[in-house]
Short mmCIF file of C-alpha atoms and ligand atoms in Angstrom, two decimals:
data_model
loop_
_atom_site.label_atom_id
_atom_site.label_comp_id
_atom_site.label_asym_id
_atom_site.label_seq_id
_atom_site.Cartn_x
_atom_site.Cartn_y
_atom_site.Cartn_z
CA UNK A 1057 0.53 73.82 -30.42
CA UNK A 1058 0.47 70.16 -31.43
CA UNK A 1059 -3.08 68.94 -32.00
CA UNK A 1060 -4.16 65.36 -32.67
CA UNK A 1061 -7.19 65.53 -34.95
CA UNK A 1062 -9.42 62.46 -34.58
CA UNK A 1063 -11.96 61.02 -37.06
CA UNK A 1064 -10.33 62.97 -39.89
CA UNK A 1065 -11.85 62.78 -43.35
CA UNK A 1066 -10.32 64.48 -46.39
CA UNK A 1067 -12.78 67.40 -46.23
CA UNK A 1068 -11.82 68.05 -42.56
CA UNK A 1069 -8.12 67.97 -43.36
CA UNK A 1070 -8.49 70.39 -46.29
CA UNK A 1071 -10.52 72.89 -44.26
CA UNK A 1072 -8.31 72.68 -41.15
CA UNK A 1073 -5.09 73.02 -43.14
CA UNK A 1074 -6.44 76.11 -44.90
CA UNK A 1075 -7.56 77.66 -41.61
CA UNK A 1076 -4.21 76.83 -39.99
CA UNK A 1077 -2.07 78.42 -42.70
CA UNK A 1078 -1.28 81.49 -40.59
CA UNK A 1079 -1.57 80.06 -37.07
CA UNK A 1080 0.87 77.26 -37.88
CA UNK A 1081 -0.24 74.71 -35.29
CA UNK A 1082 1.16 71.22 -35.76
CA UNK A 1083 -1.87 69.16 -36.82
CA UNK A 1084 -1.57 65.39 -36.56
CA UNK A 1085 -4.44 63.98 -38.64
CA UNK A 1086 -5.80 60.58 -37.59
CA UNK A 1087 -8.68 58.66 -39.08
CA UNK A 1088 -9.20 56.76 -35.81
CA UNK A 1089 -12.26 57.60 -33.70
CA UNK A 1090 -11.32 58.91 -30.27
CA UNK A 1091 -12.03 56.48 -27.46
CA UNK A 1092 -10.34 55.23 -24.30
CA UNK A 1093 -7.92 53.11 -26.34
CA UNK A 1094 -7.03 55.56 -29.12
CA UNK A 1095 -6.66 58.47 -26.68
CA UNK A 1096 -3.04 57.46 -26.15
CA UNK A 1097 -2.28 58.38 -29.78
CA UNK A 1098 -2.45 61.98 -28.55
CA UNK A 1099 0.63 61.59 -26.36
CA UNK A 1100 2.84 64.58 -27.06
CA UNK A 1101 -0.08 66.78 -28.17
CA UNK A 1102 -1.37 69.41 -25.81
CA UNK A 1103 -4.72 69.35 -27.57
CA UNK A 1104 -7.04 67.04 -29.45
CA UNK A 1105 -9.66 67.99 -32.00
CA UNK A 1106 -12.78 65.80 -31.89
CA UNK A 1107 -16.04 65.43 -33.80
CA UNK A 1108 -19.59 64.37 -32.95
CA UNK A 1109 -19.06 60.62 -32.71
CA UNK A 1110 -15.75 60.67 -30.86
CA UNK A 1111 -16.12 59.31 -27.34
CA UNK A 1112 -15.54 61.89 -24.68
CA UNK A 1113 -16.78 59.94 -21.67
CA UNK A 1114 -14.94 59.81 -18.34
CA UNK A 1115 -12.72 56.89 -19.45
CA UNK A 1116 -11.58 58.56 -22.69
CA UNK A 1117 -10.97 61.85 -20.92
CA UNK A 1118 -8.94 60.12 -18.21
CA UNK A 1119 -6.83 58.46 -20.93
CA UNK A 1120 -6.36 61.86 -22.61
CA UNK A 1121 -5.20 63.26 -19.28
CA UNK A 1122 -2.64 60.45 -18.99
CA UNK A 1123 -1.45 61.50 -22.47
CA UNK A 1124 -1.05 65.06 -21.07
CA UNK A 1125 -3.86 66.59 -23.12
CA UNK A 1126 -5.16 69.88 -21.69
CA UNK A 1127 -7.59 70.97 -24.41
CA UNK A 1128 -10.38 69.23 -26.30
CA UNK A 1129 -11.32 71.41 -29.27
CA UNK A 1130 -14.65 70.13 -30.57
CA UNK A 1131 -15.19 70.87 -34.25
CA UNK A 1132 -18.96 70.86 -33.76
CA UNK A 1133 -21.71 72.74 -31.94
CA UNK A 1134 -23.35 69.89 -30.00
CA UNK A 1135 -21.57 68.91 -26.79
CA UNK A 1136 -23.96 66.17 -25.69
CA UNK A 1137 -21.25 63.51 -26.15
CA UNK A 1138 -18.90 65.13 -23.62
CA UNK A 1139 -18.76 64.26 -19.92
CA UNK A 1140 -18.14 67.89 -19.04
CA UNK A 1141 -17.99 67.15 -15.29
CA UNK A 1142 -15.23 64.59 -15.78
CA UNK A 1143 -13.31 67.02 -18.02
CA UNK A 1144 -13.50 69.72 -15.33
CA UNK A 1145 -12.31 67.30 -12.62
CA UNK A 1146 -9.38 66.26 -14.81
CA UNK A 1147 -8.45 69.86 -15.60
CA UNK A 1148 -9.18 69.48 -19.31
CA UNK A 1149 -10.72 72.50 -21.03
CA UNK A 1150 -13.40 71.69 -23.61
CA UNK A 1151 -14.18 74.21 -26.33
CA UNK A 1152 -16.66 73.96 -29.15
CA UNK A 1153 -17.77 75.91 -32.20
CA UNK A 1154 -20.84 77.68 -30.83
CA UNK A 1155 -22.19 78.64 -34.22
CA UNK A 1156 -21.40 78.30 -37.89
CA UNK A 1157 -23.39 78.64 -41.07
CA UNK A 1158 -26.82 77.72 -39.66
CA UNK A 1159 -28.04 77.74 -43.26
CA UNK A 1160 -26.17 74.48 -43.86
CA UNK A 1161 -28.30 72.50 -41.43
CA UNK A 1162 -31.57 74.35 -42.04
CA UNK A 1163 -31.28 73.89 -45.81
CA UNK A 1164 -30.52 70.20 -45.31
CA UNK A 1165 -33.61 69.83 -43.11
CA UNK A 1166 -35.66 71.51 -45.81
CA UNK A 1167 -34.12 69.22 -48.43
CA UNK A 1168 -35.25 66.20 -46.39
CA UNK A 1169 -38.74 67.64 -45.99
CA UNK A 1170 -39.09 68.40 -49.71
CA UNK A 1171 -37.65 65.06 -50.80
CA UNK A 1172 -40.03 63.15 -48.53
CA UNK A 1173 -43.08 65.19 -49.45
CA UNK A 1174 -42.53 64.81 -53.19
CA UNK A 1175 -41.15 61.23 -52.97
CA UNK A 1176 -38.03 62.31 -54.82
CA UNK A 1177 -35.92 59.27 -53.99
CA UNK A 1178 -38.59 56.86 -55.18
CA UNK A 1179 -39.32 59.01 -58.24
CA UNK A 1180 -35.64 59.21 -59.24
CA UNK A 1181 -35.27 55.43 -58.80
CA UNK A 1182 -38.24 54.81 -61.09
CA UNK A 1183 -37.01 57.14 -63.81
CA UNK A 1184 -33.57 55.49 -63.69
CA UNK A 1185 -35.34 52.15 -64.33
CA UNK A 1186 -37.20 53.80 -67.24
CA UNK A 1187 -40.47 53.59 -65.30
CA UNK A 1188 -42.13 56.94 -65.95
CA UNK A 1189 -45.41 56.27 -64.08
CA UNK A 1190 -46.54 58.53 -61.22
CA UNK A 1191 -48.68 56.23 -59.04
CA UNK A 1192 -47.68 56.60 -55.37
CA UNK A 1193 -45.82 59.87 -55.85
CA UNK A 1194 -48.56 62.30 -54.77
CA UNK A 1195 -47.35 64.94 -52.31
CA UNK A 1196 -48.94 68.06 -50.82
CA UNK A 1197 -48.47 71.78 -51.42
CA UNK A 1198 -46.35 73.06 -48.55
CA UNK A 1199 -47.79 76.52 -49.23
CA UNK A 1200 -50.50 77.20 -46.66
CA UNK A 1201 -49.60 74.18 -44.49
CA UNK A 1202 -48.63 74.40 -40.83
CA UNK A 1203 -45.07 73.38 -40.02
CA UNK A 1204 -43.75 73.14 -36.47
CA UNK A 1205 -40.22 73.99 -35.37
CA UNK A 1206 -38.95 72.57 -32.08
CA UNK A 1207 -36.11 74.87 -31.04
CA UNK A 1208 -35.72 78.27 -32.66
CA UNK A 1209 -32.05 79.02 -32.01
CA UNK A 1210 -29.69 79.77 -34.87
CA UNK A 1211 -30.73 76.84 -37.07
CA UNK A 1212 -34.42 76.87 -36.15
CA UNK A 1213 -34.62 80.59 -36.95
CA UNK A 1214 -33.08 79.97 -40.39
CA UNK A 1215 -35.58 77.18 -40.92
CA UNK A 1216 -38.42 79.55 -40.01
CA UNK A 1217 -37.24 81.97 -42.72
CA UNK A 1218 -37.11 79.18 -45.31
CA UNK A 1219 -40.57 77.92 -44.38
CA UNK A 1220 -42.06 81.41 -44.41
CA UNK A 1221 -40.59 81.78 -47.90
CA UNK A 1222 -42.55 78.68 -48.91
CA UNK A 1223 -45.74 80.31 -47.60
CA UNK A 1224 -46.11 78.00 -44.60
CA UNK A 1225 -47.77 78.88 -41.29
CA UNK A 1226 -44.94 78.36 -38.83
CA UNK A 1227 -45.60 77.28 -35.25
CA UNK A 1228 -42.71 76.95 -32.84
CA UNK A 1229 -41.88 75.86 -29.35
CA UNK A 1230 -38.83 77.03 -27.43
CA UNK A 1231 -38.35 78.03 -23.77
CA UNK A 1232 -36.55 81.13 -25.10
CA UNK A 1233 -38.61 82.45 -28.03
CA UNK A 1234 -36.74 84.32 -30.74
CA UNK A 1235 -37.61 87.93 -31.52
CA UNK A 1236 -36.48 87.36 -35.13
CA UNK A 1237 -38.96 84.49 -35.47
CA UNK A 1238 -41.79 86.51 -33.96
CA UNK A 1239 -41.00 89.30 -36.42
CA UNK A 1240 -41.37 86.74 -39.24
CA UNK A 1241 -44.84 85.85 -38.00
CA UNK A 1242 -43.90 82.61 -36.23
CA UNK A 1243 -46.41 81.70 -33.49
CA UNK A 1244 -45.11 80.18 -30.27
CA UNK A 1245 -47.29 77.44 -28.80
CA UNK A 1246 -46.73 74.61 -26.31
CA UNK A 1247 -45.24 71.45 -27.82
CA UNK A 1248 -48.50 69.49 -27.51
CA UNK A 1249 -50.39 72.12 -29.48
CA UNK A 1250 -47.67 72.22 -32.13
CA UNK A 1251 -47.88 68.43 -32.51
CA UNK A 1252 -51.69 68.57 -32.71
CA UNK A 1253 -51.77 71.22 -35.41
CA UNK A 1254 -48.87 70.68 -37.78
CA UNK A 1255 -48.56 68.80 -41.06
CA UNK A 1256 -44.79 68.61 -40.68
CA UNK A 1257 -42.45 69.00 -37.71
CA UNK A 1258 -38.73 69.71 -37.71
CA UNK A 1259 -36.44 69.33 -34.69
CA UNK A 1260 -33.71 71.89 -33.96
CA UNK A 1261 -33.21 71.77 -30.18
CA UNK A 1262 -30.03 70.49 -28.50
CA UNK A 1263 -29.85 67.09 -26.82
CA UNK A 1264 -29.93 67.77 -23.09
CA UNK A 1265 -31.53 65.91 -20.19
CA UNK A 1266 -34.98 67.44 -20.89
CA UNK A 1267 -34.97 66.78 -24.62
CA UNK A 1268 -33.90 63.11 -24.58
CA UNK A 1269 -36.81 61.30 -26.26
CA UNK A 1270 -38.77 64.56 -26.34
CA UNK A 1271 -40.55 63.01 -29.30
CA UNK A 1272 -41.64 59.73 -27.75
CA UNK A 1273 -44.66 57.46 -28.24
CA UNK A 1274 -46.98 59.93 -26.47
CA UNK A 1275 -45.76 62.85 -28.56
CA UNK A 1276 -46.06 60.85 -31.78
CA UNK A 1277 -49.60 59.84 -30.81
CA UNK A 1278 -50.55 63.53 -30.67
CA UNK A 1279 -49.45 64.15 -34.23
CA UNK A 1280 -51.86 64.32 -37.12
CA UNK A 1281 -52.11 61.21 -39.24
CA UNK A 1282 -49.50 61.37 -41.99
CA UNK A 1283 -47.27 64.03 -40.39
CA UNK A 1284 -43.79 64.37 -41.88
CA UNK A 1285 -41.10 64.48 -39.17
CA UNK A 1286 -37.56 65.70 -39.78
CA UNK A 1287 -34.72 65.38 -37.27
CA UNK A 1288 -31.41 67.06 -37.96
CA UNK A 1289 -30.77 67.87 -34.27
CA UNK A 1290 -29.53 64.83 -32.35
CA UNK A 1291 -30.69 61.24 -32.70
CA UNK A 1292 -31.81 60.77 -29.11
CA UNK A 1293 -34.26 63.68 -29.25
CA UNK A 1294 -36.45 61.14 -31.06
CA UNK A 1295 -37.35 57.74 -29.59
CA UNK A 1296 -36.50 55.65 -32.66
CA UNK A 1297 -38.46 52.55 -31.63
CA UNK A 1298 -41.55 54.68 -31.04
CA UNK A 1299 -41.03 56.30 -34.46
CA UNK A 1300 -40.94 52.86 -36.08
CA UNK A 1301 -44.30 52.00 -34.48
CA UNK A 1302 -45.73 55.35 -35.65
CA UNK A 1303 -44.49 54.65 -39.20
CA UNK A 1304 -46.12 51.21 -39.11
CA UNK A 1305 -49.44 52.67 -37.98
CA UNK A 1306 -49.30 55.51 -40.53
CA UNK A 1307 -49.36 58.17 -37.81
CA UNK A 1308 -46.01 59.28 -39.20
CA UNK A 1309 -46.40 59.82 -42.92
CA UNK A 1310 -42.67 60.07 -43.47
CA UNK A 1311 -39.50 60.43 -41.46
CA UNK A 1312 -36.31 62.21 -42.50
CA UNK A 1313 -33.29 61.89 -40.22
CA UNK A 1314 -29.74 63.15 -40.44
CA UNK A 1315 -29.00 61.86 -36.94
CA UNK A 1316 -29.70 58.57 -35.19
CA UNK A 1317 -29.52 57.58 -31.52
CA UNK A 1318 -26.90 54.88 -32.09
CA UNK A 1319 -25.16 56.55 -35.03
CA UNK A 1320 -21.72 56.52 -33.38
CA UNK A 1321 -21.04 52.93 -34.46
CA UNK A 1322 -22.47 53.40 -37.98
CA UNK A 1323 -22.10 56.88 -39.43
CA UNK A 1324 -18.96 58.12 -41.20
CA UNK A 1325 -17.95 54.51 -42.02
CA UNK A 1326 -18.34 52.38 -45.14
CA UNK A 1327 -20.33 49.17 -44.56
CA UNK A 1328 -21.07 48.58 -48.25
CA UNK A 1329 -19.03 45.38 -48.10
CA UNK A 1330 -20.13 44.37 -44.60
CA UNK A 1331 -23.03 44.12 -42.19
CA UNK A 1332 -24.69 46.77 -40.05
CA UNK A 1333 -25.52 44.90 -36.84
CA UNK A 1334 -28.23 47.30 -35.67
CA UNK A 1335 -31.70 45.82 -36.16
CA UNK A 1336 -33.54 49.04 -35.26
CA UNK A 1337 -31.58 50.97 -37.87
CA UNK A 1338 -32.10 48.20 -40.43
CA UNK A 1339 -35.87 48.39 -39.80
CA UNK A 1340 -35.79 52.14 -40.42
CA UNK A 1341 -33.96 51.68 -43.71
CA UNK A 1342 -36.62 49.19 -44.85
CA UNK A 1343 -39.40 51.81 -44.87
CA UNK A 1344 -40.00 53.42 -48.28
CA UNK A 1345 -41.06 56.64 -46.54
CA UNK A 1346 -37.91 57.03 -44.43
CA UNK A 1347 -34.98 59.04 -45.72
CA UNK A 1348 -31.71 58.80 -43.83
CA UNK A 1349 -28.59 60.86 -44.37
CA UNK A 1350 -25.50 60.12 -42.30
CA UNK A 1351 -25.07 63.35 -40.29
CA UNK A 1352 -24.21 65.57 -43.23
CA UNK A 1353 -26.22 68.66 -42.27
CA UNK A 1354 -22.97 70.56 -41.59
CA UNK A 1355 -21.36 69.47 -44.85
CA UNK A 1356 -21.17 72.65 -46.93
CA UNK A 1357 -18.01 74.53 -47.96
CA UNK A 1358 -19.13 77.51 -45.89
CA UNK A 1359 -19.83 75.51 -42.72
CA UNK A 1360 -16.59 73.52 -43.00
CA UNK A 1361 -14.65 76.76 -43.39
CA UNK A 1362 -16.41 78.40 -40.41
CA UNK A 1363 -15.87 75.31 -38.24
CA UNK A 1364 -12.19 75.00 -39.13
CA UNK A 1365 -11.48 78.70 -38.58
CA UNK A 1366 -13.26 78.73 -35.20
CA UNK A 1367 -11.47 75.54 -34.12
CA UNK A 1368 -8.03 76.90 -34.99
CA UNK A 1369 -8.91 80.19 -33.25
CA UNK A 1370 -9.92 78.26 -30.12
CA UNK A 1371 -6.59 76.39 -30.06
CA UNK A 1372 -4.65 79.64 -30.52
CA UNK A 1373 -6.58 81.41 -27.74
CA UNK A 1374 -6.02 78.46 -25.40
CA UNK A 1375 -2.30 78.37 -26.17
CA UNK A 1376 -1.95 82.11 -25.56
CA UNK A 1377 -4.21 82.11 -22.49
CA UNK A 1378 -6.57 84.53 -24.23
CA UNK A 1379 -10.27 84.62 -23.42
CA UNK A 1380 -12.88 83.23 -25.81
CA UNK A 1381 -16.63 83.98 -25.95
CA UNK A 1382 -18.50 82.38 -23.05
CA UNK A 1383 -20.51 80.12 -25.36
CA UNK A 1384 -17.31 78.56 -26.70
CA UNK A 1385 -16.22 76.91 -23.45
CA UNK A 1386 -18.27 73.85 -22.56
CA UNK A 1387 -19.26 74.34 -18.90
CA UNK A 1388 -19.08 71.60 -16.29
CA UNK A 1389 -22.88 71.43 -16.10
CA UNK A 1390 -23.27 70.73 -19.82
CA UNK A 1391 -23.38 66.93 -19.49
CA UNK A 1392 -26.56 65.39 -20.89
CA UNK A 1393 -27.02 63.30 -17.72
P1 NAI B 1942 -28.93 76.98 -30.60
O1 NAI B 1942 -28.32 76.81 -29.25
O2 NAI B 1942 -28.72 78.26 -31.33
O3 NAI B 1942 -30.52 76.73 -30.52
C1 NAI B 1942 -31.11 75.69 -29.82
C2 NAI B 1942 -32.49 76.18 -29.39
O4 NAI B 1942 -33.20 75.08 -28.81
C3 NAI B 1942 -32.43 77.29 -28.34
O5 NAI B 1942 -33.21 78.39 -28.74
C4 NAI B 1942 -33.01 76.63 -27.10
O6 NAI B 1942 -33.71 77.53 -26.26
C5 NAI B 1942 -33.94 75.60 -27.73
N1 NAI B 1942 -34.38 74.55 -26.82
C6 NAI B 1942 -33.74 74.03 -25.75
N2 NAI B 1942 -34.51 73.11 -25.14
C7 NAI B 1942 -35.67 73.05 -25.84
C8 NAI B 1942 -36.87 72.31 -25.70
N3 NAI B 1942 -37.04 71.44 -24.68
N4 NAI B 1942 -37.86 72.51 -26.60
C9 NAI B 1942 -37.71 73.39 -27.60
N5 NAI B 1942 -36.59 74.13 -27.77
C10 NAI B 1942 -35.59 73.96 -26.92
O7 NAI B 1942 -28.39 75.74 -31.45
P2 NAI B 1942 -28.32 75.61 -33.03
O8 NAI B 1942 -27.00 76.11 -33.50
O9 NAI B 1942 -29.56 76.13 -33.64
O10 NAI B 1942 -28.27 74.00 -33.18
C11 NAI B 1942 -29.35 73.20 -32.74
C12 NAI B 1942 -28.91 71.76 -32.70
O11 NAI B 1942 -28.68 71.29 -34.02
C13 NAI B 1942 -27.55 71.53 -32.00
O12 NAI B 1942 -27.69 71.43 -30.60
C14 NAI B 1942 -27.08 70.24 -32.61
O13 NAI B 1942 -27.52 69.18 -31.79
C15 NAI B 1942 -27.78 70.19 -33.96
N6 NAI B 1942 -26.84 70.31 -35.07
C16 NAI B 1942 -26.85 69.34 -36.04
C17 NAI B 1942 -25.98 69.42 -37.09
C18 NAI B 1942 -25.99 68.40 -38.19
O14 NAI B 1942 -25.00 68.32 -38.95
N7 NAI B 1942 -27.05 67.62 -38.35
C19 NAI B 1942 -24.95 70.47 -37.17
C20 NAI B 1942 -25.08 71.47 -36.13
C21 NAI B 1942 -25.97 71.37 -35.10
#
């Protein structure tokens, strides 16, 4: 099958080519982001492969339909950027990668938490300037502290294991508690109690209607003074403007984010010679206690391999009319709304 691969970076191309060695699909790699305008580049392809910041709203999907595209193969887990209802109406099947190395994202979340707690970025900057003083670098022992996990699916469960390994008390909230987490000694509590009681909180729930701005001004106000918050889930789970106010007041002690509400026009691009015209994002970057990575939680060899193999398998199954696991097909009701 011919597949137009949008938003391609070298690491995507390498992984997809390796995964496609046997299947032999015709992959047309494009660095353009998918949107209503670039959708027409897919003319002649039965399928497109898209990533987290490709636009899959009704207009883009309609343009894909005009280009005769029948399959959108997402090379990601999150499907919050897809208008699944529009895809269903247009007869376009949307598949995703329901799970891949959850360690990749959990370990990245832990890296953010550790780096913030021990002020590693500031410390490394000082040492590079030959300033070997320690003032302002005091952190806390994570051992014995309470850390809250919002969403204990695949990634949240991995995170629970990592935190238990550090000797933390782990509290969690999830409408569907995990038996594996309970077996590790994780205690499930309502979100408000988790926010009240934790020294650090890490977000691992999907972005759906109910979780948009789940962590808003009211939620932030419930947190202990100085709480460290980490978000590797989706940007809009956190109300960024409210987080900025909480950072200014000291309620948030530090913020680590791998995702940002308006990341689509910023992440995966090089602005080092230009201007980022997003004042909210610029304010975030100005805080010494904010650490931002540009949606790289998935970026390990293992995760890239898993994602590429699952994506190629999805295309092959679609082409052959074979069934795929239920969690792979994005259902019509999946739209964030
Ligand atoms: P999953 O589907 O295995 O787990 C999500 C969990 O969140 C489920 O247990 C679900 O019951 C829970 N949940 C749903 N609504 C909730 C709520 N209101 N409060 C608390 N929990 C709630 O998903 P997985 O694989 O663990 O991924 C989680 C999220 O991580 C994805 O949806 C995606 O947005 C994000 N992600 C980020 C990546 C990155 O590179 N930064 C890479 C992969 C995923």
